[in-house]
Short mmCIF file of N, CA and C in Angstrom, two decimals:
data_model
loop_
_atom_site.label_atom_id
_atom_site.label_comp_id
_atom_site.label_asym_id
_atom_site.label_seq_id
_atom_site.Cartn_x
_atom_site.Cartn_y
_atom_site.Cartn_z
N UNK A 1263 -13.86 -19.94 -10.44
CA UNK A 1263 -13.21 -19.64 -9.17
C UNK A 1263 -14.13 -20.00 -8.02
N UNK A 1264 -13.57 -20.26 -7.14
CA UNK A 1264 -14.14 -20.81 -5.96
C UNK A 1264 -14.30 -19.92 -4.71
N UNK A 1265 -15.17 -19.14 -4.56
CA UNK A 1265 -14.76 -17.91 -3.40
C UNK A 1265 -15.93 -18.22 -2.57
N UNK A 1266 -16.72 -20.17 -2.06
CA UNK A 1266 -17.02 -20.30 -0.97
C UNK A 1266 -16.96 -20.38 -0.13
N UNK A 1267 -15.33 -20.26 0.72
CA UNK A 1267 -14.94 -20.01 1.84
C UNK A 1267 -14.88 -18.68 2.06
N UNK A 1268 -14.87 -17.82 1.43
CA UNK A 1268 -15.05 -16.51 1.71
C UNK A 1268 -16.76 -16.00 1.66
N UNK A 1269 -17.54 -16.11 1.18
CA UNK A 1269 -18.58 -15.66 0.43
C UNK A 1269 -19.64 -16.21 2.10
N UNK A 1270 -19.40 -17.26 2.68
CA UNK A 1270 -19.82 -17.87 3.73
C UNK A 1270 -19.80 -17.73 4.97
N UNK A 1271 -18.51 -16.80 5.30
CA UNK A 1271 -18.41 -16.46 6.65
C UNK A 1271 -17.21 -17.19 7.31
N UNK A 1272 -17.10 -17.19 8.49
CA UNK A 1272 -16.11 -17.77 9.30
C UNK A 1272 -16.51 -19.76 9.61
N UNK A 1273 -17.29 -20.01 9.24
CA UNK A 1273 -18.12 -21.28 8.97
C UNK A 1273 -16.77 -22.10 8.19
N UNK A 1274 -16.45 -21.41 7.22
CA UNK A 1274 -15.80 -22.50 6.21
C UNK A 1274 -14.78 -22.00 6.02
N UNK A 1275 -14.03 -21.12 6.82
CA UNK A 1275 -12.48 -20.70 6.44
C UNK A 1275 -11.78 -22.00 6.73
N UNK A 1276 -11.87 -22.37 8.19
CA UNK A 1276 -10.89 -22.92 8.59
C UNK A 1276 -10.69 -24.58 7.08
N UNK A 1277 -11.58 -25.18 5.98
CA UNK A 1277 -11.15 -26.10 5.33
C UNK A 1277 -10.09 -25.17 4.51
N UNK A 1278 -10.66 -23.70 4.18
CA UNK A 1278 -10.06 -22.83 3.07
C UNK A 1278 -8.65 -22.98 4.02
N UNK A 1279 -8.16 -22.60 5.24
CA UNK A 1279 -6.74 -22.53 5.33
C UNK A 1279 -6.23 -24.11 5.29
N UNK A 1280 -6.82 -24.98 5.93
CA UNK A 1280 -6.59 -26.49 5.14
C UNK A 1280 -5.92 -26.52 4.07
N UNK A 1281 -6.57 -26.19 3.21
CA UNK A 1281 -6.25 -26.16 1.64
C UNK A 1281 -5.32 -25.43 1.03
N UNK A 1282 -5.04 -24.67 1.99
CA UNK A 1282 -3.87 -23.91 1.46
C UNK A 1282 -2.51 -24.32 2.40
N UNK A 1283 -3.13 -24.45 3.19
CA UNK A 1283 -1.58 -24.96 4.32
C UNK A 1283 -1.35 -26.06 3.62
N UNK A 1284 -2.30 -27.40 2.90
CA UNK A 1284 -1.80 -28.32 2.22
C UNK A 1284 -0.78 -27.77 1.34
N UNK A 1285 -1.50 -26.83 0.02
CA UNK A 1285 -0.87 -26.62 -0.91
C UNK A 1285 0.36 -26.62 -0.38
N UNK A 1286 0.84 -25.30 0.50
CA UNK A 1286 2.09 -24.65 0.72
C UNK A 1286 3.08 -26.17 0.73
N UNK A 1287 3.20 -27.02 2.22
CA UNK A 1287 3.16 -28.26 2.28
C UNK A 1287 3.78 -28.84 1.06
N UNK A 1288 2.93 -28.84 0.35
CA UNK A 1288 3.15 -29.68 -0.73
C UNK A 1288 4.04 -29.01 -1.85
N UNK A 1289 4.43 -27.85 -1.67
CA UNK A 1289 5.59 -27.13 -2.32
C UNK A 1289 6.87 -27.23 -1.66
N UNK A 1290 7.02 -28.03 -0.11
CA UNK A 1290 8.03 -28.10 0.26
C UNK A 1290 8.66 -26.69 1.31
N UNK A 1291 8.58 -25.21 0.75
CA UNK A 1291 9.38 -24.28 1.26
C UNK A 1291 8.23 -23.66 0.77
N UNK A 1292 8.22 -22.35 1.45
CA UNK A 1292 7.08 -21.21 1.52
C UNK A 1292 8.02 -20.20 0.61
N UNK A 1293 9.59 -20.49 0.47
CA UNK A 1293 10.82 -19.83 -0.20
C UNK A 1293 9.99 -19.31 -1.72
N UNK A 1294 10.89 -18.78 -2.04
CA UNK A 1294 10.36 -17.91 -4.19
C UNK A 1294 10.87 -18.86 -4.24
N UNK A 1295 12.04 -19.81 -3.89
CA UNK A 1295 12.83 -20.77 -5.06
C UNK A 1295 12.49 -21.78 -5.42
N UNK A 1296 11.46 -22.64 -5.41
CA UNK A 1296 10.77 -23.79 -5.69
C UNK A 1296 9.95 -23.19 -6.57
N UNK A 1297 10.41 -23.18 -7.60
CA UNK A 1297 9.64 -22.72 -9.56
C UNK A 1297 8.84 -21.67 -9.21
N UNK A 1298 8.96 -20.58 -8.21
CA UNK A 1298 7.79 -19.43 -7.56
C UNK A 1298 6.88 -19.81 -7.43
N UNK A 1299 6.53 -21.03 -6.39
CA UNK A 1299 5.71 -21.35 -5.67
C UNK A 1299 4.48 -20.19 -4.91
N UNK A 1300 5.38 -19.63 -4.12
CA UNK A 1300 4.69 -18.33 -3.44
C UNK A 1300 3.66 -17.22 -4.93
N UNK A 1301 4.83 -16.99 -5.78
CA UNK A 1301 3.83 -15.66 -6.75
C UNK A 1301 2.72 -16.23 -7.51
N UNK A 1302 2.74 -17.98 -7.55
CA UNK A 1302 1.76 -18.61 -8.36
C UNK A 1302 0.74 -18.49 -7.03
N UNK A 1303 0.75 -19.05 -6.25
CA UNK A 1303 -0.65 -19.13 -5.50
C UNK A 1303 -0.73 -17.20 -5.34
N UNK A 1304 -0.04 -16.35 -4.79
CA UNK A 1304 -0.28 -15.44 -4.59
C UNK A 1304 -1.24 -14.81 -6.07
N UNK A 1305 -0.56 -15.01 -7.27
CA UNK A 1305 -1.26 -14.99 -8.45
C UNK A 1305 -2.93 -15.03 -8.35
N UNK A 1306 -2.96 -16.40 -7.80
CA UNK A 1306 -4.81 -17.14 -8.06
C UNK A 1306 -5.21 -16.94 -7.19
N UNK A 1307 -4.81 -16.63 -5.93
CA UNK A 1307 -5.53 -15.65 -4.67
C UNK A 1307 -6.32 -13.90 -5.02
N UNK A 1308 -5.04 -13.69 -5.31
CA UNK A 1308 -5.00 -12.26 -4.94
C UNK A 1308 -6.57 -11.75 -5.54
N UNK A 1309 -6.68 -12.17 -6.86
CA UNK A 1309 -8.01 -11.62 -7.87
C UNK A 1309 -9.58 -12.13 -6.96
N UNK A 1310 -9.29 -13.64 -6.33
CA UNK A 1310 -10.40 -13.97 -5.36
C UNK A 1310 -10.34 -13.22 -4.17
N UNK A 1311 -9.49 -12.76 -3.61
CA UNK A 1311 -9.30 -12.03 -2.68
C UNK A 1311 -9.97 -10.50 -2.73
N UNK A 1312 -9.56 -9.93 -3.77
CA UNK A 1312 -9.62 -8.70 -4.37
C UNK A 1312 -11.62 -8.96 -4.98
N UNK A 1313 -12.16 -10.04 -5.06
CA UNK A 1313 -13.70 -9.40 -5.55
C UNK A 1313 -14.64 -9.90 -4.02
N UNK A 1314 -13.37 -10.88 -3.47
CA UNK A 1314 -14.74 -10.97 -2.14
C UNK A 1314 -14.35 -9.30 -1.43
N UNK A 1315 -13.53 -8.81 -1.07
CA UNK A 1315 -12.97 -7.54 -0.17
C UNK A 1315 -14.32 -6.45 -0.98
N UNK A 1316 -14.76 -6.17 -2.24
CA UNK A 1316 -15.64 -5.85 -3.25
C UNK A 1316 -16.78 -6.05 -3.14
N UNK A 1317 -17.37 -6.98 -2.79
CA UNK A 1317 -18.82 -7.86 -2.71
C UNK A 1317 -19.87 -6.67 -2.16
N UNK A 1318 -20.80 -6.53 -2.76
CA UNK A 1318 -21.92 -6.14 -1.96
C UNK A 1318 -22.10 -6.80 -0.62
N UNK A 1319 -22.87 -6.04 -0.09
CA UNK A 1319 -23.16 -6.66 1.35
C UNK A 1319 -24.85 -6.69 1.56
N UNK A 1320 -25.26 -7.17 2.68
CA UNK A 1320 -26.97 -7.19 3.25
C UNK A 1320 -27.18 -5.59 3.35
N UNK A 1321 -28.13 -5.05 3.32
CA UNK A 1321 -28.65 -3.83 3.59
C UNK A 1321 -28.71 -3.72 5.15
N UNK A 1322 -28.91 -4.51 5.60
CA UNK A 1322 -29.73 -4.45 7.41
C UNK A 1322 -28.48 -5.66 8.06
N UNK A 1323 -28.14 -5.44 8.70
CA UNK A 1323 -27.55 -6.41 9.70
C UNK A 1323 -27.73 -6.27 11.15
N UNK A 1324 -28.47 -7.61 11.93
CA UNK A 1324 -28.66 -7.29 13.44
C UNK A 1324 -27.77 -6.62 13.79
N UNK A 1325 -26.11 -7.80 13.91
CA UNK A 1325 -24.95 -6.96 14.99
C UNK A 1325 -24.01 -6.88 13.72
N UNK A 1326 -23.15 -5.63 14.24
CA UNK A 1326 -21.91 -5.92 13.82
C UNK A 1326 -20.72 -6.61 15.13
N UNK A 1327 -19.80 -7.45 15.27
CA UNK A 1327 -18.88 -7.01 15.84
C UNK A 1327 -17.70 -6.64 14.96
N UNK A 1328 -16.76 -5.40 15.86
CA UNK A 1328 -15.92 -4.73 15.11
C UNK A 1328 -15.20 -4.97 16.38
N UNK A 1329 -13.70 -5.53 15.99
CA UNK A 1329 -12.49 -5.22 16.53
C UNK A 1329 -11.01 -5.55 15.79
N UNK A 1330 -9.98 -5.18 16.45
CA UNK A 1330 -9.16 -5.20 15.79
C UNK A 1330 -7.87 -6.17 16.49
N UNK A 1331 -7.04 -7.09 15.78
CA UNK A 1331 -5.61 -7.77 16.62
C UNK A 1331 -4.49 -7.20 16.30
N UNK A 1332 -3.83 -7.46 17.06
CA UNK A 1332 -2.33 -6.44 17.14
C UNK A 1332 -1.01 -7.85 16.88
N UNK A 1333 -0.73 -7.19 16.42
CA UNK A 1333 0.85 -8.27 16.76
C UNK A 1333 1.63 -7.16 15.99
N UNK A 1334 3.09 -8.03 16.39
CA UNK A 1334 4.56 -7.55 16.40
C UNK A 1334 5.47 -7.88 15.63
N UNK A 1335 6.32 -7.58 14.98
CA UNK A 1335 7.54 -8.24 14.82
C UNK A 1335 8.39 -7.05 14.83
N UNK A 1336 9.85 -8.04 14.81
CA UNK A 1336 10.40 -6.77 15.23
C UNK A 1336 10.55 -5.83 14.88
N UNK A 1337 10.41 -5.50 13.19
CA UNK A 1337 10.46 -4.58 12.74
C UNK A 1337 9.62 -3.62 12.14
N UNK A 1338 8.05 -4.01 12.82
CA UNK A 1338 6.99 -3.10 12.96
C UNK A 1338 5.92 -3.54 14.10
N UNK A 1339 4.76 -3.21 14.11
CA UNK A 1339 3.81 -3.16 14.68
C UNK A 1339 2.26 -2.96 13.88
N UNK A 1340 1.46 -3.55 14.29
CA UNK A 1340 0.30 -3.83 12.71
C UNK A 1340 -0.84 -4.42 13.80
N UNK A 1341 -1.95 -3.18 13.51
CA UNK A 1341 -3.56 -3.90 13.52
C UNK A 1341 -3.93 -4.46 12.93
N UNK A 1342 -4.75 -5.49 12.60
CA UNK A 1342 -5.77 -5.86 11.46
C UNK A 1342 -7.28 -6.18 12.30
N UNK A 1343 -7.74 -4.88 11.34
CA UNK A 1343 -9.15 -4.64 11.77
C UNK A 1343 -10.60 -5.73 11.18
N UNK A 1344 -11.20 -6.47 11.85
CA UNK A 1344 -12.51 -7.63 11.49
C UNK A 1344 -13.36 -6.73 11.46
N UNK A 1345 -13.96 -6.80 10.51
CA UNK A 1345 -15.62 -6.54 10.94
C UNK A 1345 -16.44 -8.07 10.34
N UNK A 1346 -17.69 -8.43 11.62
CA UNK A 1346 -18.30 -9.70 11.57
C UNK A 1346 -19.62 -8.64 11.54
N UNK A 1347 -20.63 -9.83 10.77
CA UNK A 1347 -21.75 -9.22 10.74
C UNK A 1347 -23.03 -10.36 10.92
N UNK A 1348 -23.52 -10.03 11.59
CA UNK A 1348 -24.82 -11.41 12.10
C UNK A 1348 -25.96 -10.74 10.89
N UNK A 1349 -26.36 -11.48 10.09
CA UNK A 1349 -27.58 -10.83 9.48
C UNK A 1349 -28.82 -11.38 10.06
N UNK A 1350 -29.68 -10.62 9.55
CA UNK A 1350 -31.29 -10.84 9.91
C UNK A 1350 -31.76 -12.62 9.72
N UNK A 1351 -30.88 -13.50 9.28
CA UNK A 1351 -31.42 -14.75 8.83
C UNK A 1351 -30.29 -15.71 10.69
N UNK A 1352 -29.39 -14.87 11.18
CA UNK A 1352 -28.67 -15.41 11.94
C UNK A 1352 -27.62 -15.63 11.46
N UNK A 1353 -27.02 -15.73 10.21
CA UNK A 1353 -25.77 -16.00 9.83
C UNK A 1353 -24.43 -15.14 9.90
N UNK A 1354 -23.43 -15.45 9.95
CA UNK A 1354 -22.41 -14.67 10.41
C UNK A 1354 -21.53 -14.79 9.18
N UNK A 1355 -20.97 -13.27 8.45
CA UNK A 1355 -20.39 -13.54 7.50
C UNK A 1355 -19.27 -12.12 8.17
N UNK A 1356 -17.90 -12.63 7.64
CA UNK A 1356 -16.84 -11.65 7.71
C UNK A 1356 -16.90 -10.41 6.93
N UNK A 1357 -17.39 -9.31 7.08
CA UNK A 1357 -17.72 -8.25 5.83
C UNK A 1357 -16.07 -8.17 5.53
N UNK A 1358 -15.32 -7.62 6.60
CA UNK A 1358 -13.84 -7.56 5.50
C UNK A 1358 -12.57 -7.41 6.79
N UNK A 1359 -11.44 -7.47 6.33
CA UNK A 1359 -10.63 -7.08 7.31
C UNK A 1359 -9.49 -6.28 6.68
N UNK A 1360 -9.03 -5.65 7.53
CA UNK A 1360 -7.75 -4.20 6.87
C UNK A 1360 -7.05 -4.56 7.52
N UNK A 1361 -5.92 -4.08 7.08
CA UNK A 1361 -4.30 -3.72 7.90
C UNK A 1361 -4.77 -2.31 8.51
N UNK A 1362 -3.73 -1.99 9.26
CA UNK A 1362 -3.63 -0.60 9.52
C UNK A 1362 -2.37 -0.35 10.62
N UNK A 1363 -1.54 0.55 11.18
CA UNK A 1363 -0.67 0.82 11.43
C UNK A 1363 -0.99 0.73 13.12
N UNK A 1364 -2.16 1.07 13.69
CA UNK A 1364 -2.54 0.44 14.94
C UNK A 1364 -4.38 1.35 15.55
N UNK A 1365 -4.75 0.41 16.24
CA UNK A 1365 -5.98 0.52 16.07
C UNK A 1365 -6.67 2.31 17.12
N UNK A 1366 -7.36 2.60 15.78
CA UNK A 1366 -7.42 4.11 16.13
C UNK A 1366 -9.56 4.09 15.56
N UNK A 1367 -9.75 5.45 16.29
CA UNK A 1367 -11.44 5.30 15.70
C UNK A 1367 -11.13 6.26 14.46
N UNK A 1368 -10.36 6.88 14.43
CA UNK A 1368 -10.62 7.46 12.84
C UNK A 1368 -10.29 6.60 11.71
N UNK A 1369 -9.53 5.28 11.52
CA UNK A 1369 -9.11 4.38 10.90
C UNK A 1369 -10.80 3.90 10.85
N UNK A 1370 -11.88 2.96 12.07
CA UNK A 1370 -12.47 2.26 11.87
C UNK A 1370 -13.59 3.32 11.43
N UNK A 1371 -13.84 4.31 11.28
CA UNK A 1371 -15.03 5.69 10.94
C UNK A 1371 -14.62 5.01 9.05
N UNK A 1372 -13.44 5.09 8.32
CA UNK A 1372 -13.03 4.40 7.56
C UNK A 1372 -13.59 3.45 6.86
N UNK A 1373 -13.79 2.72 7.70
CA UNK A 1373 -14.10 0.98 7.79
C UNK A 1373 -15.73 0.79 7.23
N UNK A 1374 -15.82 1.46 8.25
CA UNK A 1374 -17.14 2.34 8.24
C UNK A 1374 -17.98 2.52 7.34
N UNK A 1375 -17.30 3.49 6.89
CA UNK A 1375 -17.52 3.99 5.61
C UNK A 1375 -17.78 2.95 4.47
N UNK A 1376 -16.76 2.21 4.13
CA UNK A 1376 -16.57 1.18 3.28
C UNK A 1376 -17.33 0.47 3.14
N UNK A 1377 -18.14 0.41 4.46
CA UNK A 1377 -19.08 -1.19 4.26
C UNK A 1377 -20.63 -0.08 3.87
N UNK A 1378 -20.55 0.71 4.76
CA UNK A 1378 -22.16 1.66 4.07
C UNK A 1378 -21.55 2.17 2.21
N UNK A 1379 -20.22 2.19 1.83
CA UNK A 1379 -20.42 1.97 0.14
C UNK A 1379 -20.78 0.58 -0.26
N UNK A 1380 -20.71 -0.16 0.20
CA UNK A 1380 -20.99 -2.00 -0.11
C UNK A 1380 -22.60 -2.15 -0.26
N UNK A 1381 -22.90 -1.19 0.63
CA UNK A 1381 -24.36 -1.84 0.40
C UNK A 1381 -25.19 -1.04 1.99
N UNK A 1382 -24.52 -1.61 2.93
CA UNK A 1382 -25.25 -1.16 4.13
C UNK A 1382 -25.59 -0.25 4.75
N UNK A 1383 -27.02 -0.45 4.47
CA UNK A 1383 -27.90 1.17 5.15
C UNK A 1383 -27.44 1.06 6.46
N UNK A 1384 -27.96 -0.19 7.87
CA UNK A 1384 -28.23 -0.09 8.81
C UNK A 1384 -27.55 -1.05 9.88
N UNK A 1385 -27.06 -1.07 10.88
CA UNK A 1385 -27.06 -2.06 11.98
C UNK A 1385 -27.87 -1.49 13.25
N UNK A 1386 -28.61 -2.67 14.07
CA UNK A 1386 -29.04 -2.78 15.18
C UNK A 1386 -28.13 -2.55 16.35
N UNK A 1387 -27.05 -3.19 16.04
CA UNK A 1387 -26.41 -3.17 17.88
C UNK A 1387 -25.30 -3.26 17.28
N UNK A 1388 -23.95 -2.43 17.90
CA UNK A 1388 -22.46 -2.73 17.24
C UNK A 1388 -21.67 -3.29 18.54
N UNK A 1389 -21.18 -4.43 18.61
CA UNK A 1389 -20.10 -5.09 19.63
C UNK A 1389 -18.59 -4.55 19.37
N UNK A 1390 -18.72 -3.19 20.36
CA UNK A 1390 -16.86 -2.93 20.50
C UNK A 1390 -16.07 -2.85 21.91
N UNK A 1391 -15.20 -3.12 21.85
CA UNK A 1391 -14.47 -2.55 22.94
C UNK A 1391 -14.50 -1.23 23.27
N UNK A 1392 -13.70 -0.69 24.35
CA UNK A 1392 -13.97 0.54 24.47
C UNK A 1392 -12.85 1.65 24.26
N UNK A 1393 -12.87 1.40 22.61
CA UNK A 1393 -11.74 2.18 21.94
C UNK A 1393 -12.46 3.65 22.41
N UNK A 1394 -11.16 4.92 22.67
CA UNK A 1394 -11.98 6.14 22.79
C UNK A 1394 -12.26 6.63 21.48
N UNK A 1395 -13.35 7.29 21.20
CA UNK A 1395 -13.87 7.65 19.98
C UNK A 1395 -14.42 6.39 19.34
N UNK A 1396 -15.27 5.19 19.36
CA UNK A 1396 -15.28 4.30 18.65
C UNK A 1396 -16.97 4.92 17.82
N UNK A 1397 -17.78 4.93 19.31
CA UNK A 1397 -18.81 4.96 19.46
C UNK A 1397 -19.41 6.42 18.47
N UNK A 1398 -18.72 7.44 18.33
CA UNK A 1398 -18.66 8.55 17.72
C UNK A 1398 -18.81 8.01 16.12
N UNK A 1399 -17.42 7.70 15.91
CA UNK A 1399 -17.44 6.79 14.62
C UNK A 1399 -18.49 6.01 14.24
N UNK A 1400 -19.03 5.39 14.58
CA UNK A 1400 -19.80 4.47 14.34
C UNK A 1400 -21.35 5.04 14.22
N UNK A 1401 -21.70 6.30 15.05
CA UNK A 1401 -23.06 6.76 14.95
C UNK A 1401 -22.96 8.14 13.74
N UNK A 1402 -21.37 8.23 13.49
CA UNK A 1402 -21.14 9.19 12.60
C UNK A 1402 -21.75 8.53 10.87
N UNK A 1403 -21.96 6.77 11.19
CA UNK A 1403 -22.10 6.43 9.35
C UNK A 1403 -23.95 5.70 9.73
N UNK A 1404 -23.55 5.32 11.37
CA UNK A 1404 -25.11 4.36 11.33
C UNK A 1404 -25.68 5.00 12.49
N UNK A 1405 -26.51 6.02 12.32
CA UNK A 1405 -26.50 6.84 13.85
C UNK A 1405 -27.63 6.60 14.52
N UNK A 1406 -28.29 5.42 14.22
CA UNK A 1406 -29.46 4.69 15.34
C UNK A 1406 -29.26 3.57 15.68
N UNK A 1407 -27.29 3.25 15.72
CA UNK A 1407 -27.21 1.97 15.73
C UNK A 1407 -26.75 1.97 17.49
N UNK A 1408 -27.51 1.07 18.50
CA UNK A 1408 -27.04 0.71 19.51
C UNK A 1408 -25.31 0.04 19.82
N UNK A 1409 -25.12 0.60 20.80
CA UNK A 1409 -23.10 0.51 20.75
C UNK A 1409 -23.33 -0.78 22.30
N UNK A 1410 -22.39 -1.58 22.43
CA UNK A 1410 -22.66 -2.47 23.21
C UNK A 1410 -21.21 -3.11 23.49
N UNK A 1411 -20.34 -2.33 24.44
CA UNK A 1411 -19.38 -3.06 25.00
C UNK A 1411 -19.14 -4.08 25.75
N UNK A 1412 -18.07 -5.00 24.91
CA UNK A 1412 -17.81 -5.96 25.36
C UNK A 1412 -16.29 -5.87 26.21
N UNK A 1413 -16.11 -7.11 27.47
CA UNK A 1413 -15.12 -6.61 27.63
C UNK A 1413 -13.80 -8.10 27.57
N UNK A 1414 -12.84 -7.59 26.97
CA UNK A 1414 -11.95 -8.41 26.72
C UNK A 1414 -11.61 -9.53 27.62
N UNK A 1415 -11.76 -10.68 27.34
CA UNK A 1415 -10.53 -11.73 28.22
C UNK A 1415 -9.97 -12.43 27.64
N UNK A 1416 -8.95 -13.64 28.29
CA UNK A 1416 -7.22 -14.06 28.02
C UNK A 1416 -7.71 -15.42 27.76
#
């Protein structure tokens, strides 16, 4: 299995969606009805998907940034929460990203959590917006970690 677009960071996604926007493409319809096109790739994803989300992580990371995107449709509403992580060598790897129902600090305290079970003792500086409660959360799992708002633009 091939899980170097994941294992690497945001560096090499964009050939990984290449490669899959080909595939799709090349099935014609994103539809189940083309011989289950969709449950076969979903098939050989899901298990690569499922051990990078798993992976140990660095012990120490300079920054984290943590935020979350929103979108719509009409018949819900959905965060999905990033966490990016700069390590001590400069490299930037995606530790993981969640769904969640919309972006709250007890969800990312969560998040949180998850990545200090992965592996990580420590961060230096965390890049968030200025969710209320973020900063709480965040000194609640890494509590000598510097908080450093950024502020959004279009």
């Amino acid at each position: 299995r091939n899980t170097k677009a994941f294992r690497h960071g945001l560096g090499d996604i964009g050939h990984a969606d290449k490669f899959f926007l080909d595939d799709l493409a090349g099935a014609g319809t994103v539809r189940e009805g083309r011989n289950g096109t969709v449950s076969r790739i979903t098939d050989k994803i899901l298990p690569v998907a499922k051990e990078w989300q798993q992976r140990p992580l660095e012990s120490i990371y300079a920054v984290f940034f943590l935020d979350a995107i929103h979108y719509r449709r009409s018949d819900c509403k959905k965060a999905v929460y990033i966490a990016i992580g700069l390590d001590l060598d400069g490299r930037k790897d995606v530790l993981g990203m969640w769904v969640g129902e919309n972006e709250s600090a007890k969800f990312w305290a969560t998040v949180l959590n998850g990545l200090r079970n992965r592996g990580v003792e420590d961060t230096f500086i965390a890049c968030t917006d200025n969710l209320t409660g973020f900063d709480t959360a965040i000194h609640a799992v890494f509590p000598e970690t510097e908080i450093r708002v950024y502020e959004k633009t279009l």
